[in-house]
Structures are given as structure tokens and as C-alpha cells.
Amino acid sequence: MNKILEKRVLTPGVVLMKIYAPRIAKKAEPGQFIIVMPSEKSERIPLTIADYEREEGGVTIIFQTVGATTMELGEMNVGDEVFAFTGPLGKASHTEGVKKVAVIGGGLGCAIAYPQAKKLHELGAEVDMIAGFRNKDIVILEEEMKNASTRLFIMTDDGSNGNKGFVTNKLEELLESGEKYDEVIAIGPLMMMKFVCKLTEKYGIKTVVSMNPIMIDGTGMCGGCRLTVGGETKFACVDGPDFDGHLVDFDEIIRRSGMYRAEEQKAREAHCNLMKMKEEA
Amino acid sequence: MADMTLKKYPMAEQAPEVRNKNFGEVALGYTAEEAVAEAKRCLNCKKPLCVQGCPVNVKIPEFIKLVAEGKFEEAYRKISETSSLPAVCGRVCPQERQCESKCIRGIKGEPVAIGRLERFCADYHMAHGKNEEIKIEKNGHKVAIVGAGPAGLTCAGDLAKLGYDVTVFEAFHVAGGVLMYGIPEFRLPKEIVQKEVENLRKLGVVIETNTVVGQAVAVDELLSEEGFEAVFIGTGAGLPMFMKIPGEGLSGVYSANEFLTRINLMKAYKEDYATPIKKHEKVAIVGGGNVAMDAARCAKRLGAEVYIVYRRGKEELPARAEEIHHAEEEGIIFKLLCNPVEILGDENGGVRAMRCVEMELGEPDASGRRRPIEKKGSDFILDVDSVIMALGTSPNPLIKNTTDGLEVNSRGCIVANDVGKTSKDGVYAGGDAVTGAATVILAMGAGKKAAAAIDEYIKSK
């Protein structure tokens, strides 16, 4: 049923897949996510929808092969079918009435920030996109982001593309130079989102972040994805994944996100060993 | 002449100290000889009260008579006339509050073991039954069912038998709902649930998994664009509650739903399944219902020392007596009249301990149970590294939020009359989505009534 229509390795370890899922493609909006299980014994993992084609029925996901499940998915090829593909889950991002916006993507977060920028750009908003990567070799979606924004700034931690610095440095520079945004959208590692929020709080700019915590069902059932927003418990899967970044308790969610690190490490090693055995056989 | 033995013939079980280390089924079922002997205890009452006690009105004396005569397959078919999931009901129904509570034999001695006999028939059929070709004349009408749990599957089965084209939409990757994610393997083997689901498929029921109604497709679209003439909503009560005490955001604090889903649905306890589960050493389960017992017994099987922390006394525990008994046998420690007030964290954001207070019971409250009152200054620290909240659940809001004109009450439960009719034409609902968290068999009863009502509704159009 959910056949892989397209597969591209964007940079080593970062894979784009388009998967046939007509019901999801028909309804998907930027900000929403899917849950995928490559095979029957896999974990259910949430991945944000990077793009969709309503006519063709294709839903694009972009993921980094970092854990056992994403590695398993990354080894699948065009024509293979994934065991489960469910969505669109979560609420769509709010895009109405935004005139001027800064969209910030950190690393793989750019894959999630991109559809939001694209939608806002299509709706006629002025979009400044700031994308941050560790170095120039792992830049993804440059063409796409350029087409989806008014101005695109790509920053690298090591300066290998000529723009050294973090996304927060660029945002601060723009704000200092007098740019006024209705809203900032920040999507990327928790640490990056936390620091973007700290910065925008000073300037009093509404900031939306997209949360991607531990999750099982994605429909509000397990409570594993809960986080504290403005002192209240919220479920990222049904109340989010977008939240007001100035209200999110980042320290708590950073701790919770590391909860299964030891188990993940073990699963990853087990998966690598299995692959090695297969190669040797 | 009936066998006048006062007690039920016992059913073999795995020994407690063996079973609390494995996920194999606890109760092993009757042999054919035991089943015949137990069936002979039935008096075959002219006015069988037991049938009134059954939400799906299984023809109890009739099937038991067939068991007594050794006609096991016929007995199974007799049960199947009114029940879609006999292997499930025989295992998880609270018979002591339903059919068996009405049994005349229970006045002096123990009632007939109706549940065990039902289970025996269903298991016998699974092992020996022939796959008969089922011929149903289709009537050309389409009905959609939302949620493949006990309510939805029962409704689907009954409608399919009447000739409807039935499609069940299920959010998870397998059908079964709470039978798959909630009730543990050792009480209800998942293979048995899947065999029952397979039986429904043989009736022509189509199950579309991985489809979240309310997100991928709205109820209104099923009615308008997809050609369904009626929709039954059996989405359960899946939203877990928390206590709103400090520390619930710590790693190592779970809802019972998350803990049980990892174990039962995702099979995290098995080496070859990828979903992780933490190995905790001392686990506190907060709550006293069947879900709390299930979570406790799972945690025990993963190797932990396990506490049930419940704010009222033993008499008030809402779980089935059998579940409490099994939990006690397996070495679960009951901390009764005890209420958590704070979960304490360690330096890594994990759980270090739980601060509790002792309680005493005052006057009965609105629920008729004696109200627990905090004993001043009775704080103490329970040394645990994980806390599982089993406090109950409320209905999922996805359907309510995306269906125009569907009335819900203040608790978020869908408003439906006693045959499942909602405020919206052509939309029926039943099970926990209507009642809030209840039992498998009540949900099945609701699915059954709604199926009859839907049939009447479509025929009268």
C-alpha cells in the first residue's frame, strides 16, 4: 500500500523519501507529521511532513539515519512498501495573516521549516529564511529554500560557506538592523529553539517552535510526548506540534528527550551488527 | 441430574512464582473432561437469569447443555449467534458481576463457571473448528466503523452478518484496540485477538489500518464523499489523565497507556522488537483499577519490585477481585490508603522517589465510596525509580473537534441514546467514547445495539 515512490540521499546520512499515501497527501498541511514503521517489528517514529502532492498522492519525508528505525528505513528502496504510514497528525501550522516572518531552520529542521516557509511565501508573506548547518557539505534543500523565501541566509558553524555563525547571530543582526517581523518560526534542535526564543523574547516577537518529542501513537493516547507549556501539560501530538516558544519548558523537554539514549545506542549497535553480518554472509 | 458439587471445577494456572517472570497466559483453560464436568453443574433454568446478566445476551444454558453433551463445536456456534468475540469475552469479562452473578447455583456455593466454559468453546473451535464457507447475501449498503476495538468490531461483525459492506477505520497498524494495546498478553494472548479479527474478515469486513478518522478523513466526508450511509464511532477513551502533582514531567514517569502500549502493542519486552522499554528497579503504579493491575503485573515481569499506590482501602479497589488476587500472588506490594503528593527527581531528570501521605476513610462521597482524607503530617518517602499513572482516561477529542453537529457532554463523551444514536443523523456511537472508561463487554454490548439500530435506520430510509 505505502510504496516508496522516490528516494534521494541528500547528504551522507540524510535521506529524502516520497511515499505513496493518498489519504495523507490529500489532507496534509505544513507543520503536520506522520508516524512510520518500516517493518512489523520497528518502532513507531514521528517524522514531520516535508512536502506533499495532492494529485499524485505522494508524501515526502526527510530524515537522518541516526537510530535503528531510521537506519532501517534508509536501507529501503524505491518500490518497497513501508509497513505502516499514518497521518497527517497534529495541527497544521498557523499561516493566516502573517505579513513578514523570519523562518529559522537548524540542520534537519530545515526540512520541516521549508514547507512552512513555502506556504507563507505562497500566501504572499515576506519570508526571511535563516538556515543553519554545521558545515557547507551538509547543506540540504538550498534550491527549495531559496524559492520559498524572499531572502535566504545560510549559516555554518565552521564558516565553510563563508557565513560563519549560528542562526541566532544572523537573526540578532537582522533585528539590530531594524527588521521588524510579525512572527519568528524556529524549527531545529531543542537547544537552537531555546536560544532563538531567548533572543526573540528580548525583542518581544511572537515565536513559534515545532516540537518532536518521544511519541508512540501520535493521537493523544500514550502521553509520552507531553511537555509543559505555560505551566500546563500539553501533548505535542494533538495540541501541537507547534507551540508558543516563549511558554515552552525547554529544560524539561531536553531532559525527557534523552530518556532512551542508552537503549537507542544499544539498538543502533545491534542494527549495525546485523547489517555487517548480512554483508559478510 | 445436574452435578451438585458446590464449587467450580478449578482451572489450571501457571504457578505465581513462575508466571511473574514470563508473559505466557496465566490461566490455562479447561480440558474437555473438566469442561463437560463443569457444564453438568448447570441446572438449565427455564428462565435463565444469567442471559439477562450478559450485555450481548449469549444463549448461556443452551451452549452449556451442548458442552455437557460433548458437542463443543455446536456450543461454539451457539455462542457465536450473539457474540462476535467469544475467545476474548471468556477471558476478560467480569463474569462475577454479570452472568455468573445471576446464576442460581451461586446462592449456595459457586455459580457455574460460564466464562471458563465460553473460553473453552472458543479455544476448541480455534484448535479444531473447520473453516466453513460463510455465504452472506450482500444488501448493497455501506457502513463505516471508526475504531477497531471491542465496540467497533462487534458492530462490524453484526452488520456484516446482515449483509452490509462494512469498512472499519483503525488508527493503529493492527486491529483490536484496547485488546491489543491495553490488556497484556498473559491475560489475553494477542494471537487470539488476531484470530477473532480474522474471523470478521472472513465475514467480509474490510479493515483499513493506519487511518486516523478526524485527521486523514472526517466523519462528514465518509458520509458525503465516500458513500457510507451510516457511521459508528467506537473510538474508546484513550486520553490518559495525570495527577497534576510536581514531578510528573520527569523521565521515568509514564501513563499506564504508554507503558502498556510499549509492552503489549509494540512488544518492547521481546528482543527482536525495536521499541525500547526502561528496566526500572522499583516501580510505583498509582491507581487501583484493572489497568493498574495490568501495569503492575507487567512491571513485575520486567523484573521490578512493584507497588500499587491507592488512596482508598482494599474494599474500594475498583479492579476485579481475580486481578487483585493474581497481583497479590505474583508479589505486588499494595500500599493502600496512600496518596502521592510529589515525585522527586535525581540529577539526570529521572525519578528518585515519591513523596506520599497516608489517608483515612471518611463519609461516603458522591460515588458511594468512603471519601479518602489526608492524615496531617503523615508524609513519607517511597523509594522508587519509576512512577506509572493509572488514573483513568477520557475520550479522545479528534472526532468531536472535526465533526459538525456531534454533541458531547462536559466530560467530552459523545452523547448517544441507549441504541447509540447521536445528535447527528446517520452517526451512531458506543463503548468508552460514550460512557468514558468502562469494560470490554459493555463496549461490545453497545456495538451490538448500535448495529441493530443502524440496520433499522438504513432500511427505513
XYZ file of C-alpha atoms in Angstrom:
742
model
C 0.000 0.000 0.000
C 2.536 2.619 1.126
C 5.085 2.207 -1.632
C 8.283 4.251 -1.778
C 7.981 6.393 -4.941
C 11.271 8.246 -4.734
C 14.444 8.101 -2.700
C 17.318 10.569 -2.689
C 20.329 10.745 -0.408
C 20.639 14.492 0.154
C 23.898 14.395 2.065
C 25.542 11.375 3.693
C 23.091 10.182 6.335
C 20.203 12.421 5.266
C 17.553 10.746 3.117
C 14.521 12.099 1.305
C 11.707 9.679 0.579
C 8.440 10.201 -1.200
C 5.862 7.656 -0.129
C 2.533 6.837 -1.716
C -0.194 7.721 0.804
C -3.165 9.300 -0.998
C -5.331 9.937 2.068
C -2.474 11.744 3.803
C -1.434 13.694 0.696
C -4.980 14.917 0.276
C -5.141 16.421 3.750
C -1.558 17.286 4.739
C -0.693 20.848 5.727
C 2.668 22.338 6.752
C 3.535 21.576 10.357
C 1.814 18.204 10.444
C 3.612 14.882 10.822
C 3.251 11.210 10.059
C 4.167 8.086 12.016
C 6.117 5.466 10.138
C 7.077 1.868 10.847
C 9.443 0.470 8.202
C 8.563 -3.124 9.191
C 6.343 -5.017 11.586
C 8.861 -5.106 14.410
C 10.022 -1.490 14.090
C 9.349 1.353 16.445
C 6.635 3.844 15.537
C 8.548 7.051 14.830
C 7.140 10.511 14.128
C 8.525 12.467 11.150
C 7.333 15.850 10.002
C 5.877 16.086 6.509
C 8.354 17.925 4.280
C 6.136 18.123 1.178
C 3.038 16.611 -0.400
C 1.453 16.271 -3.825
C -2.294 16.007 -3.558
C -2.876 14.748 -7.131
C -0.154 12.143 -7.205
C -0.759 11.038 -3.629
C 2.894 11.403 -2.601
C 4.080 12.484 0.844
C 7.718 13.478 1.306
C 9.696 12.892 4.474
C 13.305 13.781 5.153
C 15.174 12.023 7.914
C 18.607 11.459 9.309
C 19.694 7.849 9.666
C 20.686 8.115 13.319
C 18.689 5.405 15.099
C 17.874 1.764 14.408
C 14.491 2.624 12.879
C 15.674 5.473 10.646
C 18.602 3.299 9.551
C 16.169 0.523 8.652
C 14.022 2.984 6.718
C 17.067 4.431 4.973
C 18.011 0.996 3.690
C 14.672 0.597 1.907
C 14.413 1.425 -1.780
C 12.026 2.692 -4.433
C 9.265 0.132 -4.920
C 9.485 -1.248 -1.368
C 6.492 -0.784 0.896
C 6.717 0.536 4.429
C 4.700 -1.463 6.969
C 2.803 1.480 8.421
C 2.431 5.133 7.442
C -0.146 7.130 9.396
C -1.201 10.755 9.294
C -1.475 13.613 8.839
C -1.133 14.012 12.597
C -1.064 17.094 14.785
C -2.416 20.524 13.998
C -1.415 22.446 10.890
C 0.812 25.470 11.408
C -0.898 28.789 11.676
C -0.129 30.712 8.489
C -3.030 33.136 8.103
C -2.473 36.855 8.358
C 1.303 36.719 8.722
C 2.870 39.512 6.618
C 6.528 39.430 7.479
C 8.186 36.442 9.040
C 11.592 35.010 9.838
C 11.689 31.237 9.355
C 14.645 29.571 11.046
C 15.762 26.027 10.361
C 18.557 24.216 12.110
C 20.125 21.276 10.269
C 17.486 18.674 9.527
C 14.931 21.102 10.970
C 15.181 22.882 7.616
C 13.190 20.014 6.135
C 10.332 20.982 8.437
C 10.832 24.731 8.226
C 10.869 24.603 4.437
C 7.156 23.692 3.873
C 6.136 26.392 6.334
C 8.235 28.978 4.502
C 6.838 27.762 1.188
C 3.233 28.081 2.318
C 3.787 31.551 3.815
C 5.609 32.654 0.689
C 2.743 31.396 -1.480
C 0.289 33.309 0.686
C 2.258 36.479 -0.104
C 4.184 36.957 3.128
C 7.682 38.396 3.096
C 9.840 35.483 4.244
C 13.388 35.771 5.545
C 14.746 32.296 5.896
C 17.773 31.583 8.063
C 19.166 28.070 7.768
C 21.984 26.797 9.935
C 24.282 23.831 9.350
C 27.498 22.565 10.911
C 29.388 22.933 7.621
C 28.763 23.541 3.910
C 28.883 19.841 2.987
C 25.695 19.010 4.856
C 23.541 21.830 3.495
C 20.190 20.447 2.302
C 17.295 21.909 0.278
C 19.203 25.067 -0.709
C 17.364 25.476 -4.017
C 13.972 24.737 -2.468
C 14.505 27.141 0.413
C 15.677 29.853 -1.962
C 12.475 29.504 -3.987
C 10.334 29.542 -0.853
C 11.729 32.744 0.637
C 12.304 36.404 -0.091
C 15.821 36.231 1.274
C 17.760 33.132 2.266
C 20.691 33.229 4.694
C 22.685 30.055 5.144
C 24.932 29.992 8.184
C 27.592 27.429 9.021
C 29.097 26.751 12.434
C 32.593 26.495 10.927
C 32.199 29.241 8.337
C 32.975 26.841 5.474
C 30.402 28.538 3.219
C 31.727 31.989 4.046
C 28.982 32.791 6.592
C 30.299 31.775 9.976
C 27.947 31.776 12.913
C 24.761 30.388 14.415
C 21.255 31.182 13.210
C 20.818 33.282 16.332
C 23.746 35.512 15.281
C 22.097 36.217 11.939
C 18.662 36.788 13.470
C 20.104 39.197 16.013
C 21.956 41.057 13.259
C 18.736 41.432 11.254
C 16.771 42.575 14.289
C 19.514 45.030 15.264
C 19.499 46.459 11.755
C 15.844 47.312 12.259
C 13.975 44.431 10.604
C 10.509 44.020 12.074
C 8.838 40.599 11.983
C 5.244 39.714 12.892
C 6.444 36.305 13.852
C 9.514 34.087 14.072
C 9.227 30.376 13.335
C 12.084 28.262 14.688
C 12.498 24.589 13.920
C 15.549 22.534 14.730
C 17.452 21.069 17.646
C 15.914 21.828 21.067
C 18.976 23.864 22.074
C 18.689 26.045 18.966
C 14.974 26.656 19.525
C 15.618 27.504 23.154
C 18.202 30.154 22.222
C 16.108 31.627 19.408
C 13.277 32.013 21.927
C 15.585 33.669 24.451
C 16.610 36.178 21.783
C 13.137 36.968 20.462
C 11.776 37.330 23.985
C 14.071 40.354 24.376
C 12.571 41.902 21.253
C 9.012 40.866 22.144
C 8.418 38.946 18.900
C 5.951 36.077 18.900
C 7.889 32.867 18.262
C 6.513 29.520 17.199
C 8.523 26.323 17.695
C 7.821 22.820 16.398
C 8.276 20.049 18.953
C 9.163 16.473 18.073
C 9.312 14.555 21.360
C 9.142 10.825 22.160
C 5.846 9.508 20.887
C 4.099 6.179 20.241
C 0.593 6.520 18.870
C 0.528 10.164 17.763
C -3.194 10.539 18.500
C -3.202 11.600 22.142
C -3.234 8.175 23.670
C 0.108 7.438 25.270
C 1.012 10.775 26.810
C 4.684 10.095 26.086
C 5.000 13.346 24.129
C 3.807 15.536 26.985
C 5.575 18.796 27.688
C 4.949 21.774 29.905
C 3.741 24.895 28.108
C 2.912 27.928 30.224
C 2.733 25.698 33.314
C 0.210 23.327 31.738
C 0.745 19.768 30.482
C 0.258 19.574 26.713
C 0.548 16.670 24.287
C 2.706 17.532 21.257
C 0.759 15.096 19.069
C -2.706 16.612 19.462
C -2.119 20.065 20.976
C 0.914 20.725 18.745
C 3.423 20.108 17.342
C 3.631 23.937 17.121
C 3.743 25.851 20.403
C 4.437 29.372 21.619
C 8.177 29.078 22.164
C 8.216 31.638 24.952
C 5.995 29.363 27.078
C 7.710 26.008 26.470
C 9.712 24.500 29.351
C 12.749 23.628 27.230
C 14.899 22.316 30.065
C 12.324 19.672 30.961
C 11.836 18.506 27.379
C 15.586 18.429 26.752
C 15.919 16.038 29.710
C 12.979 13.893 28.600
C 14.261 13.638 25.041
C 17.438 11.932 26.255
C 15.495 9.314 28.218
C 16.114 6.355 25.933
C 19.665 7.295 24.902
C 21.221 4.094 26.302
C 18.516 1.877 24.742
C 18.852 3.701 21.410
C 22.601 3.238 21.441
C 22.146 -0.500 22.018
C 19.534 -0.776 19.256
C 21.773 1.114 16.831
C 24.731 -1.154 17.540
C 22.524 -4.227 17.189
C 21.271 -2.946 13.849
C 24.803 -2.200 12.604
C 25.989 -5.657 13.647
C 23.076 -7.228 11.831
C 23.944 -5.292 8.678
C 27.591 -6.329 8.983
C 26.587 -9.971 9.326
C 24.364 -9.673 6.257
C 27.214 -8.133 4.257
C 29.659 -10.814 5.317
C 27.216 -13.625 4.558
C -29.440 -34.800 37.014
C -27.088 -31.907 37.498
C -23.757 -32.301 39.254
C -24.439 -30.666 42.640
C -20.771 -30.011 43.504
C -20.757 -26.655 45.316
C -17.531 -25.339 43.833
C -16.497 -24.640 40.270
C -14.136 -27.186 38.787
C -10.779 -25.445 39.100
C -8.904 -24.244 36.025
C -5.168 -24.849 35.797
C -2.911 -21.810 36.136
C 0.797 -21.144 35.857
C 2.284 -21.026 39.372
C 2.716 -17.438 40.612
C 6.496 -17.593 41.093
C 6.874 -18.974 37.558
C 4.416 -16.751 35.721
C 5.616 -13.485 37.247
C 8.742 -13.891 35.130
C 7.098 -14.624 31.786
C 4.382 -13.159 29.555
C 2.670 -16.514 28.843
C -1.008 -16.857 29.657
C -1.741 -17.178 33.380
C -4.930 -19.237 33.163
C -4.516 -22.363 31.094
C -8.130 -23.284 30.328
C -10.258 -26.369 30.915
C -9.601 -29.763 29.381
C -12.552 -31.371 27.590
C -13.249 -33.570 30.640
C -13.208 -30.586 33.001
C -15.480 -28.609 30.699
C -18.033 -31.428 30.497
C -17.965 -31.863 34.287
C -18.424 -28.123 34.887
C -21.182 -27.900 32.262
C -23.085 -30.592 34.156
C -23.353 -28.238 37.136
C -25.774 -26.068 35.114
C -29.430 -26.522 36.121
C -30.674 -25.378 32.709
C -33.138 -22.973 34.273
C -36.389 -22.376 32.419
C -35.976 -18.638 32.938
C -32.217 -18.214 32.709
C -31.227 -15.124 34.683
C -27.619 -15.473 33.512
C -28.633 -14.396 29.975
C -30.068 -11.169 31.355
C -26.724 -10.524 33.019
C -24.885 -10.686 29.680
C -24.608 -7.444 27.693
C -24.623 -9.407 24.423
C -27.218 -11.991 25.616
C -25.210 -15.128 24.912
C -27.589 -18.138 24.973
C -25.867 -19.478 28.045
C -27.913 -22.539 29.163
C -28.190 -23.694 25.555
C -24.472 -23.592 24.868
C -23.656 -25.144 28.232
C -26.058 -28.033 27.524
C -24.185 -28.678 24.280
C -20.880 -28.689 26.172
C -22.302 -31.212 28.649
C -23.209 -33.405 25.684
C -19.680 -33.109 24.300
C -20.889 -31.130 21.268
C -18.210 -28.472 21.560
C -18.318 -27.109 18.038
C -22.113 -26.736 18.213
C -21.707 -24.997 21.549
C -19.274 -22.535 19.938
C -21.755 -21.827 17.166
C -24.491 -21.215 19.708
C -22.295 -18.583 21.423
C -21.388 -17.036 18.068
C -25.022 -16.408 17.257
C -24.893 -13.381 19.554
C -21.208 -12.779 20.358
C -18.526 -11.714 17.907
C -15.527 -12.270 20.188
C -16.101 -15.347 22.381
C -12.428 -16.149 22.978
C -11.950 -12.612 24.260
C -15.061 -12.468 26.472
C -14.355 -15.844 28.022
C -11.083 -14.376 29.255
C -11.639 -10.743 30.167
C -15.338 -10.277 31.016
C -16.074 -9.573 34.677
C -18.422 -12.591 34.815
C -18.685 -12.300 38.584
C -20.605 -9.056 38.067
C -22.574 -10.222 35.034
C -23.831 -13.671 34.001
C -22.323 -15.566 36.923
C -23.671 -13.085 39.482
C -27.201 -14.111 38.450
C -26.591 -17.871 38.488
C -28.878 -19.800 40.840
C -26.018 -22.108 41.773
C -24.272 -19.100 43.259
C -26.827 -18.803 46.054
C -25.467 -21.888 47.768
C -21.912 -22.429 46.593
C -20.214 -21.078 43.487
C -22.008 -20.180 40.265
C -21.430 -22.214 37.122
C -18.101 -21.170 35.548
C -19.756 -19.631 32.488
C -16.708 -17.614 31.492
C -14.382 -20.605 31.600
C -16.830 -22.662 29.535
C -17.160 -19.889 26.956
C -13.398 -19.699 26.694
C -13.190 -23.477 26.352
C -15.639 -23.486 23.421
C -13.861 -20.656 21.628
C -10.447 -22.257 22.100
C -11.822 -25.619 20.991
C -13.138 -24.019 17.824
C -9.814 -22.304 17.123
C -7.982 -25.604 17.512
C -10.449 -27.983 15.848
C -13.096 -25.956 14.030
C -13.499 -26.368 10.317
C -13.331 -23.329 8.105
C -16.791 -23.296 6.727
C -17.528 -21.156 3.749
C -19.691 -18.340 5.003
C -22.265 -17.207 2.477
C -23.872 -13.893 3.176
C -26.175 -12.185 0.762
C -24.974 -8.602 0.362
C -27.577 -5.885 0.628
C -25.551 -3.209 -1.163
C -25.430 -0.720 1.715
C -22.161 0.676 3.098
C -21.431 1.383 6.748
C -18.215 2.848 8.192
C -16.937 1.971 11.656
C -14.397 4.198 13.370
C -12.088 2.287 15.689
C -11.340 -1.450 15.626
C -11.762 -2.035 19.366
C -14.399 -4.187 21.063
C -17.327 -1.859 20.246
C -16.362 -1.335 16.604
C -15.511 -4.972 15.899
C -18.787 -6.177 17.399
C -20.788 -3.630 15.432
C -18.871 -4.582 12.268
C -19.487 -8.304 12.784
C -23.217 -7.911 13.339
C -23.666 -5.616 10.340
C -21.605 -7.870 8.076
C -23.797 -10.831 9.046
C -26.809 -8.748 7.970
C -25.291 -8.235 4.525
C -23.750 -4.765 4.858
C -20.466 -3.739 3.267
C -18.523 -2.759 6.363
C -15.230 -0.835 6.467
C -13.500 -0.375 9.810
C -11.023 2.513 10.096
C -8.282 1.958 12.659
C -5.582 4.449 13.696
C -3.044 1.843 14.767
C -1.240 -0.590 12.499
C -3.260 -3.545 13.826
C -6.910 -4.035 14.677
C -8.090 -4.811 18.209
C -7.867 -1.502 20.063
C -7.523 -1.966 23.809
C -7.425 -5.752 23.309
C -4.067 -5.204 21.577
C -2.507 -2.201 23.284
C -4.043 -2.377 26.753
C -4.741 -5.875 28.024
C -1.476 -7.795 28.480
C -0.530 -10.981 26.691
C -0.706 -13.002 29.918
C -4.429 -12.255 30.276
C -5.347 -12.212 26.590
C -2.879 -13.623 24.057
C -2.641 -11.320 21.040
C -2.758 -14.278 18.687
C -6.278 -14.993 19.925
C -7.376 -11.417 19.293
C -5.996 -11.595 15.763
C -7.824 -14.877 15.128
C -11.078 -13.211 16.138
C -10.275 -10.306 13.816
C -9.549 -12.822 11.073
C -12.994 -14.339 11.622
C -14.515 -10.911 10.975
C -12.510 -10.546 7.771
C -13.972 -13.868 6.658
C -17.396 -12.275 7.053
C -16.282 -9.684 4.512
C -15.366 -6.878 6.924
C -12.664 -4.616 5.457
C -10.240 -3.156 7.988
C -8.306 -0.079 6.905
C -5.481 0.276 9.422
C -3.239 3.345 9.811
C -6.174 5.655 9.123
C -6.950 8.285 11.718
C -10.518 9.467 11.233
C -10.672 13.117 12.168
C -7.222 13.712 10.630
C -6.939 11.789 7.356
C -10.670 11.845 6.703
C -13.583 13.452 8.543
C -16.793 11.671 9.564
C -18.701 14.091 7.307
C -16.551 13.089 4.336
C -17.238 9.405 4.977
C -20.953 10.211 4.775
C -20.823 12.605 1.836
C -17.867 11.727 -0.388
C -17.195 8.079 0.349
C -20.756 6.821 0.127
C -21.250 5.428 3.618
C -24.871 5.606 4.720
C -24.103 5.444 8.415
C -21.049 5.758 10.659
C -20.462 4.064 14.010
C -17.935 5.755 16.314
C -16.177 3.417 18.707
C -13.021 5.366 19.360
C -12.728 4.498 23.037
C -11.425 6.632 25.849
C -7.765 6.889 25.163
C -6.594 10.195 26.617
C -4.622 9.492 29.790
C -5.081 11.546 32.945
C -2.281 12.747 35.180
C -2.418 13.899 38.822
C -1.070 17.404 38.242
C 1.469 16.993 41.027
C 5.069 18.259 40.821
C 7.496 15.945 39.046
C 5.176 14.359 36.503
C 7.388 15.669 33.707
C 10.386 13.655 34.928
C 11.752 10.860 32.770
C 10.556 7.585 34.268
C 7.002 8.835 34.793
C 4.554 7.221 32.367
C 0.869 6.976 31.781
C -0.309 3.369 32.083
C -1.318 3.700 28.420
C 2.237 4.446 27.338
C 3.751 1.702 29.498
C 1.205 -0.907 28.393
C 1.333 0.136 24.724
C 5.103 -0.233 24.653
C 4.774 -3.730 26.105
C 1.590 -5.107 24.548
C 1.263 -3.452 21.154
C 4.920 -2.748 20.422
C 6.224 -5.876 22.223
C 9.110 -3.936 23.745
C 9.827 -6.833 26.123
C 10.880 -9.006 23.183
C 14.452 -8.779 21.949
C 13.559 -8.718 18.254
C 11.175 -5.731 18.509
C 12.739 -2.268 18.244
C 10.625 -0.240 20.691
C 12.619 0.425 23.873
C 11.430 -0.047 27.447
C 13.343 1.055 30.520
C 14.300 -1.583 33.057
C 13.354 0.026 36.352
C 14.120 -1.454 39.746
C 11.295 -0.130 41.878
C 8.064 0.930 40.253
C 5.004 2.580 41.796
C 1.700 2.243 39.983
C -0.755 4.927 41.057
C -4.380 3.743 40.910
C -6.392 0.666 41.783
C -8.316 -0.389 38.675
C -7.780 -3.240 36.243
C -5.371 -1.099 34.225
C -3.285 -0.503 37.355
C -3.162 -4.272 37.990
C -2.147 -4.914 34.367
C 0.625 -2.308 34.539
C 1.832 -3.658 37.891
C 1.978 -7.247 36.673
C 3.824 -6.173 33.502
C 6.380 -4.201 35.533
C 6.875 -7.268 37.746
C 7.516 -9.424 34.688
C 10.168 -6.948 33.555
C 11.937 -7.662 36.835
C 10.975 -4.745 39.084
C 9.814 -4.569 42.678
C 6.298 -3.197 42.248
C 3.956 -1.156 44.441
C 0.296 -0.368 43.886
C -0.341 3.025 45.455
C -4.054 3.648 46.023
C -5.708 6.337 48.074
C -8.610 4.249 49.396
C -8.701 0.830 51.091
C -8.703 -2.719 49.789
C -12.511 -2.892 49.789
C -12.656 0.078 47.473
C -10.196 -1.169 44.856
C -12.099 -0.922 41.552
C -10.210 -3.813 39.920
C -11.752 -7.248 39.541
C -11.230 -9.496 42.574
C -9.459 -12.046 40.370
C -6.965 -9.453 39.122
C -6.170 -8.277 42.652
C -5.762 -11.869 43.782
C -3.431 -12.640 40.878
C -1.402 -9.493 41.525
C -1.019 -10.361 45.212
C 0.032 -13.903 44.353
C 2.661 -12.561 42.000
C 4.243 -10.450 44.700
C 2.871 -6.963 44.001
C 3.053 -4.857 47.178
C -0.150 -2.926 47.959
C 0.297 0.495 49.537
C -3.320 1.265 50.365
C -4.704 4.454 51.915
C -1.722 6.198 50.442
C -1.659 9.150 48.064
C 1.282 10.642 46.139
C 1.889 14.361 46.526
C 5.174 14.847 44.689
C 7.609 12.917 42.523
C 11.219 13.686 43.350
C 13.861 13.843 40.650
C 17.517 12.880 40.515
C 20.332 14.904 38.958
C 19.598 13.486 35.472
C 15.913 14.315 35.467
C 14.906 10.749 36.332
C 12.778 9.618 39.280
C 14.482 9.266 42.674
C 11.458 8.773 44.952
C 7.833 9.649 45.524
C 6.542 11.615 48.484
C 3.207 10.239 49.707
C 0.744 10.909 52.506
C -1.319 8.402 54.435
C -5.077 8.605 54.091
C -8.071 7.574 56.168
C -11.620 6.993 55.047
C -14.375 9.455 55.916
C -18.042 9.601 54.947
C -19.223 8.155 51.597
C -18.901 10.595 48.686
C -20.968 11.011 45.503
C -19.629 7.697 44.147
C -20.933 5.913 47.249
C -17.401 5.040 48.321
C -15.916 6.395 51.529
C -14.020 9.584 50.812
C -10.277 9.416 51.473
C -8.972 12.171 53.764
C -5.327 13.087 54.208
C -3.768 12.341 57.598
C -1.970 15.518 58.597
C 1.781 15.178 58.959
C 1.882 11.605 57.687
C 4.246 12.331 54.775
C 6.685 9.619 53.888
C 9.095 8.868 51.078
C 8.599 5.817 48.873
C 11.872 4.854 47.275
C 11.102 4.221 43.567
C 12.773 4.966 40.230
C 9.624 4.942 38.103
C 6.008 6.019 38.508
C 3.149 4.841 36.308
C -0.079 6.799 36.430
C -3.143 4.555 36.033
C -5.789 7.101 36.948
C -8.220 6.590 34.117
C -8.701 8.029 30.667
C -11.089 10.320 28.883
C -12.387 10.237 25.292
C -10.108 11.375 22.505
C -11.195 14.758 21.128
C -10.158 14.195 17.482
C -13.629 13.133 16.281
C -15.516 15.700 18.328
C -13.289 18.502 17.019
C -13.789 17.562 13.375
C -17.453 16.523 13.217
C -20.038 19.271 12.859
C -23.147 18.868 14.967
C -21.912 15.993 17.130
C -22.959 16.671 20.699
C -20.610 15.785 23.566
C -21.067 16.205 27.326
C -18.897 18.140 29.779
C -16.504 15.189 30.117
C -16.002 15.048 26.347
C -18.061 11.859 25.949
C -20.255 11.615 22.848
C -23.939 11.940 23.719
C -25.873 8.911 22.437
C -29.147 7.243 23.397
C -29.384 3.606 24.543
C -29.133 2.260 20.997
C -26.197 4.514 20.143
C -27.955 7.229 18.136
C -26.126 10.568 18.407
C -27.247 14.143 17.761
C -26.140 13.779 14.133
C -28.234 11.950 11.561
C -26.703 8.663 10.471
C -23.994 8.803 13.137
C -24.022 6.254 15.957
C -21.572 5.779 18.804
C -20.893 3.338 21.609
C -18.360 1.987 24.071
C -15.943 4.099 26.079
C -16.309 7.018 23.616
C -19.839 7.389 25.044
C -19.555 6.062 28.604
C -15.989 7.015 29.498
C -13.629 4.209 30.509
C -15.618 1.003 31.171
C -15.331 -2.681 30.219
C -14.768 -4.626 27.013
C -18.123 -6.390 27.256
C -20.121 -3.202 27.812
C -18.487 -1.763 24.696
C -19.402 -4.923 22.814
C -22.994 -4.653 24.027
C -23.137 -1.062 22.800
C -21.699 -2.058 19.407
C -24.327 -4.765 19.119
C -27.251 -2.482 19.911
C -25.942 0.159 17.517
C -25.654 -2.417 14.731
C -29.359 -3.231 15.105
C -30.234 0.464 15.203
C -28.136 1.204 12.106
C -29.839 -1.651 10.265
C -33.227 -0.218 11.152
C -32.135 3.319 10.204
C -30.867 2.323 6.754
C -33.856 0.114 6.000
C -36.276 2.901 6.910
C -34.585 5.457 4.657
